[in-house]
Amino acid sequence: QVQLVQSGSEVKKPGASVKVSCKASGYTFTTYAISWVRQAPGQGLEWMGSISAHNANTNYAQKFQDRVTLTTDTSTSTAYMEVRSLRSDDTAVYFCASYYRISYYYGLDVWGQGTTVTVSS
Amino acid sequence: ENVLTQSPGTLSLSPGERATLSCRASQGESNNYLAWYQQKPGQAPRLLIYGASTRATGVPDRFSGSGSGTDFTLTISRLEPEDFAVYYCQHYGSSPLYAFGQGTKVEIK
């Protein structure tokens, strides 16, 4: 079945970087885009950016444009999200998500399980 | 930037009651690229409704969506115990690509 499996929890110090992976299975990876959404503790969902697995075109939320890089590795059907210069308010659960049964403009119907990133000195 | 505002923040209801959740967009568009998600503690969001009114695969018919332009509604006709969760609306547009509302928590009264 269609699945997105993310890498495990991370604990980082302020100023460090973190790279989270999202491995897709059950569908042709290059057909779709992968989006990244984060959720701070007790807070709502926040879209960070999206990357086309077909041509690696990216679209970032303005807030994350300077500190976040999205990439893909089509040979392993894996998407990556790197956040640099981590701050305590980057502590959150990070989700990758995509669309499969619907068109990209209708929403995100496939989600990874989430990766907890904790930023603490 | 399109901002989505959900109301109420919290809805306290009993099983069997009807829940009505609202989502208002700051920018109205002719398309209906509005989706609703359900999220339970410790879980990823689950797509319920897309295109403002189409139920996603496997979603019970007690969930329905309506609205257009700037005002959208998610209705749960009769709350089941498993429906108590947080609900988010989301709109696809140019900036940001996927805008989410702040969420409505449906809790047991």
CSV table of C-alpha atoms in Angstrom, one decimal:
chain,number,residue,atom,x,y,z
A,1,GLN,CA,0.0,0.0,0.0
A,2,VAL,CA,1.0,3.6,-0.4
A,3,GLN,CA,3.2,4.6,2.5
A,4,LEU,CA,5.5,7.4,3.7
A,5,VAL,CA,8.0,6.3,6.4
A,6,GLN,CA,10.0,8.9,8.2
A,7,SER,CA,13.3,8.8,10.1
A,8,GLY,CA,13.4,8.7,13.9
A,9,SER,CA,13.4,11.3,16.6
A,10,GLU,CA,16.2,13.8,16.8
A,11,VAL,CA,17.6,15.9,19.7
A,12,LYS,CA,19.7,18.9,18.6
A,13,LYS,CA,21.4,21.8,20.2
A,14,PRO,CA,20.6,25.4,19.2
A,15,GLY,CA,22.4,26.5,16.1
A,16,ALA,CA,22.8,22.9,14.7
A,17,SER,CA,21.1,21.4,11.7
A,18,VAL,CA,18.8,18.5,11.3
A,19,LYS,CA,17.9,16.4,8.2
A,20,VAL,CA,14.7,14.3,8.3
A,21,SER,CA,14.0,11.6,5.7
A,22,CYS,CA,10.7,10.4,4.2
A,23,LYS,CA,10.8,7.2,2.2
A,24,ALA,CA,7.9,6.5,-0.1
A,25,SER,CA,6.6,3.1,-1.2
A,26,GLY,CA,3.6,1.7,-3.0
A,27,TYR,CA,3.6,4.2,-5.8
A,28,THR,CA,5.8,5.8,-8.5
A,29,PHE,CA,7.7,8.4,-6.5
A,30,THR,CA,8.5,10.7,-9.4
A,31,THR,CA,4.8,11.2,-10.2
A,32,TYR,CA,4.0,13.3,-7.1
A,33,ALA,CA,5.3,16.0,-4.9
A,34,ILE,CA,6.2,15.8,-1.2
A,35,SER,CA,5.2,18.5,1.2
A,36,TRP,CA,6.5,19.1,4.7
A,37,VAL,CA,4.2,20.2,7.5
A,38,ARG,CA,5.3,20.9,11.1
A,39,GLN,CA,3.4,21.0,14.4
A,40,ALA,CA,4.8,22.6,17.5
A,41,PRO,CA,3.7,21.2,20.8
A,42,GLY,CA,0.1,21.9,21.4
A,43,GLN,CA,-0.1,24.0,18.3
A,44,GLY,CA,-1.7,23.7,14.8
A,45,LEU,CA,-0.3,22.5,11.4
A,46,GLU,CA,2.1,24.7,9.5
A,47,TRP,CA,3.1,24.1,5.9
A,48,MET,CA,6.8,24.5,5.4
A,49,GLY,CA,7.4,23.7,1.7
A,50,SER,CA,6.9,21.3,-1.1
A,51,ILE,CA,9.2,19.6,-3.7
A,52,SER,CA,8.3,17.9,-6.9
A,53,ALA,CA,9.8,14.5,-7.1
A,54,HIS,CA,9.6,14.7,-10.8
A,55,ASN,CA,11.9,17.7,-11.4
A,56,ALA,CA,13.0,18.8,-7.9
A,57,ASN,CA,11.2,22.2,-8.2
A,58,THR,CA,10.6,23.6,-4.8
A,59,ASN,CA,8.1,26.0,-3.2
A,60,TYR,CA,8.8,27.3,0.3
A,61,ALA,CA,6.7,29.2,2.9
A,62,GLN,CA,8.3,32.6,3.2
A,63,LYS,CA,9.0,32.0,6.8
A,64,PHE,CA,11.3,29.0,6.1
A,65,GLN,CA,12.9,30.1,2.8
A,66,ASP,CA,16.3,31.0,4.4
A,67,ARG,CA,16.7,28.0,6.7
A,68,VAL,CA,15.0,25.0,5.1
A,69,THR,CA,16.2,22.9,2.1
A,70,LEU,CA,14.1,20.2,0.5
A,71,THR,CA,15.7,17.5,-1.7
A,72,THR,CA,14.8,14.2,-3.1
A,73,ASP,CA,16.7,11.0,-4.1
A,74,THR,CA,14.7,9.3,-6.8
A,75,SER,CA,17.0,6.2,-6.7
A,76,THR,CA,15.7,5.4,-3.2
A,77,SER,CA,12.3,7.2,-3.4
A,78,THR,CA,13.2,9.3,-0.5
A,79,ALA,CA,12.6,13.0,0.3
A,80,TYR,CA,14.7,15.0,2.7
A,81,MET,CA,14.1,18.1,4.7
A,82,GLU,CA,17.0,20.0,6.3
A,83,VAL,CA,16.6,22.8,8.8
A,84,ARG,CA,19.6,24.9,9.6
A,85,SER,CA,20.4,27.2,12.5
A,86,LEU,CA,17.9,25.4,14.8
A,87,ARG,CA,16.2,27.4,17.5
A,88,SER,CA,14.2,26.3,20.5
A,89,ASP,CA,11.0,27.2,18.7
A,90,ASP,CA,11.8,24.7,16.0
A,91,THR,CA,10.9,22.0,18.5
A,92,ALA,CA,8.1,20.2,16.8
A,93,VAL,CA,6.8,17.1,15.0
A,94,TYR,CA,7.7,17.3,11.4
A,95,PHE,CA,5.4,15.4,8.9
A,96,CYS,CA,5.9,14.6,5.2
A,97,ALA,CA,2.8,14.3,3.2
A,98,SER,CA,1.6,13.8,-0.4
A,99,TYR,CA,-1.4,13.3,-2.6
A,100,TYR,CA,-2.2,10.0,-4.2
A,101,ARG,CA,-5.9,9.4,-4.8
A,102,ILE,CA,-6.6,13.1,-5.5
A,103,SER,CA,-5.0,16.0,-7.4
A,104,TYR,CA,-2.4,18.1,-5.6
A,105,TYR,CA,-4.7,21.1,-5.2
A,106,TYR,CA,-7.3,19.1,-3.3
A,107,GLY,CA,-5.1,18.3,-0.3
A,108,LEU,CA,-2.8,15.8,1.2
A,109,ASP,CA,-4.1,12.2,1.6
A,110,VAL,CA,-1.0,10.4,2.5
A,111,TRP,CA,1.1,11.2,5.5
A,112,GLY,CA,4.2,10.0,7.2
A,113,GLN,CA,4.1,9.1,10.9
A,114,GLY,CA,5.9,12.2,12.0
A,115,THR,CA,9.4,12.9,13.3
A,116,THR,CA,9.9,14.7,16.6
A,117,VAL,CA,12.7,17.2,16.6
A,118,THR,CA,13.7,18.6,19.9
A,119,VAL,CA,16.0,21.6,20.1
A,120,SER,CA,17.5,22.0,23.5
A,121,SER,CA,20.8,23.1,25.0
B,1,GLU,CA,-1.3,35.6,2.0
B,2,ASN,CA,-4.5,33.6,2.5
B,3,VAL,CA,-5.3,33.2,6.2
B,4,LEU,CA,-7.9,30.7,7.4
B,5,THR,CA,-9.8,31.3,10.6
B,6,GLN,CA,-11.7,28.5,12.2
B,7,SER,CA,-14.5,28.8,14.7
B,8,PRO,CA,-15.2,27.9,17.4
B,9,GLY,CA,-11.8,27.1,19.0
B,10,THR,CA,-13.4,24.4,21.0
B,11,LEU,CA,-16.8,22.6,20.7
B,12,SER,CA,-18.1,20.7,23.7
B,13,LEU,CA,-20.7,18.2,22.6
B,14,SER,CA,-22.1,14.8,23.6
B,15,PRO,CA,-22.1,11.6,21.5
B,16,GLY,CA,-25.0,11.6,19.1
B,17,GLU,CA,-25.1,15.4,18.8
B,18,ARG,CA,-24.5,17.4,15.6
B,19,ALA,CA,-21.2,19.3,15.2
B,20,THR,CA,-20.9,22.3,12.9
B,21,LEU,CA,-17.4,23.7,12.3
B,22,SER,CA,-16.6,26.9,10.4
B,23,CYS,CA,-13.7,27.9,8.3
B,24,ARG,CA,-13.4,31.4,6.8
B,25,ALA,CA,-10.7,32.4,4.3
B,26,SER,CA,-9.3,35.9,4.1
B,27,GLN,CA,-9.1,35.6,0.3
B,28,GLY,CA,-12.0,34.3,-1.6
B,29,GLU,CA,-11.3,32.3,-4.8
B,30,SER,CA,-13.6,30.8,-7.4
B,31,ASN,CA,-12.0,27.4,-6.9
B,32,ASN,CA,-13.1,25.1,-4.0
B,33,TYR,CA,-9.6,23.9,-3.1
B,34,LEU,CA,-10.7,23.5,0.5
B,35,ALA,CA,-10.0,20.4,2.6
B,36,TRP,CA,-10.8,19.2,6.1
B,37,TYR,CA,-8.6,17.0,8.2
B,38,GLN,CA,-9.1,15.1,11.5
B,39,GLN,CA,-6.2,14.7,13.9
B,40,LYS,CA,-6.1,12.6,17.0
B,41,PRO,CA,-3.4,12.9,19.7
B,42,GLY,CA,-0.1,11.3,18.6
B,43,GLN,CA,-1.3,10.7,15.1
B,44,ALA,CA,-0.8,12.3,11.7
B,45,PRO,CA,-3.7,14.3,10.2
B,46,ARG,CA,-6.3,12.3,8.2
B,47,LEU,CA,-7.9,13.8,5.1
B,48,LEU,CA,-11.7,13.8,5.5
B,49,ILE,CA,-13.1,16.2,2.9
B,50,TYR,CA,-11.6,17.7,-0.3
B,51,GLY,CA,-12.9,20.0,-2.9
B,52,ALA,CA,-15.0,21.5,-0.1
B,53,SER,CA,-17.6,18.7,-0.2
B,54,THR,CA,-16.2,15.4,-1.4
B,55,ARG,CA,-15.5,12.8,1.2
B,56,ALA,CA,-12.1,11.1,1.0
B,57,THR,CA,-11.9,7.3,0.6
B,58,GLY,CA,-13.2,5.5,3.6
B,59,VAL,CA,-14.7,8.5,5.4
B,60,PRO,CA,-18.1,7.8,6.9
B,61,ASP,CA,-21.1,9.6,5.5
B,62,ARG,CA,-21.8,11.4,8.8
B,63,PHE,CA,-19.1,13.8,7.7
B,64,SER,CA,-20.1,16.4,5.2
B,65,GLY,CA,-18.6,19.6,3.8
B,66,SER,CA,-20.1,22.6,2.3
B,67,GLY,CA,-19.4,26.2,1.3
B,68,SER,CA,-17.7,28.2,-1.4
B,69,GLY,CA,-15.7,31.4,-1.8
B,70,THR,CA,-14.6,32.4,1.7
B,71,ASP,CA,-17.0,30.5,4.0
B,72,PHE,CA,-16.8,26.7,4.5
B,73,THR,CA,-18.4,24.3,6.9
B,74,LEU,CA,-17.7,20.8,8.2
B,75,THR,CA,-20.7,19.0,9.7
B,76,ILE,CA,-20.7,15.8,11.6
B,77,SER,CA,-24.3,14.7,11.7
B,78,ARG,CA,-24.1,12.5,14.8
B,79,LEU,CA,-21.0,12.4,16.8
B,80,GLU,CA,-19.5,8.9,17.5
B,81,PRO,CA,-17.0,8.4,20.3
B,82,GLU,CA,-14.1,8.2,17.8
B,83,ASP,CA,-15.0,11.6,16.3
B,84,PHE,CA,-13.7,13.6,19.3
B,85,ALA,CA,-10.5,15.1,17.9
B,86,VAL,CA,-9.1,18.3,16.4
B,87,TYR,CA,-10.2,19.4,12.9
B,88,TYR,CA,-8.3,21.6,10.6
B,89,CYS,CA,-9.3,23.2,7.4
B,90,GLN,CA,-6.7,23.8,4.6
B,91,HIS,CA,-6.8,25.7,1.4
B,92,TYR,CA,-4.5,25.3,-1.6
B,93,GLY,CA,-3.4,28.5,-3.2
B,94,SER,CA,-0.5,30.6,-4.5
B,95,SER,CA,0.7,31.9,-1.1
B,96,PRO,CA,1.1,29.8,0.8
B,97,LEU,CA,0.7,26.7,-1.2
B,98,TYR,CA,-1.1,24.9,1.7
B,99,ALA,CA,-2.7,27.2,4.2
B,100,PHE,CA,-4.1,25.6,7.4
B,101,GLY,CA,-6.6,27.0,9.9
B,102,GLN,CA,-5.7,27.0,13.6
B,103,GLY,CA,-8.0,24.1,14.3
B,104,THR,CA,-11.2,23.3,16.2
B,105,LYS,CA,-11.2,20.9,19.0
B,106,VAL,CA,-14.3,18.8,19.4
B,107,GLU,CA,-14.4,17.5,23.0
B,108,ILE,CA,-16.8,15.4,25.0
B,109,LYS,CA,-19.2,17.4,27.1
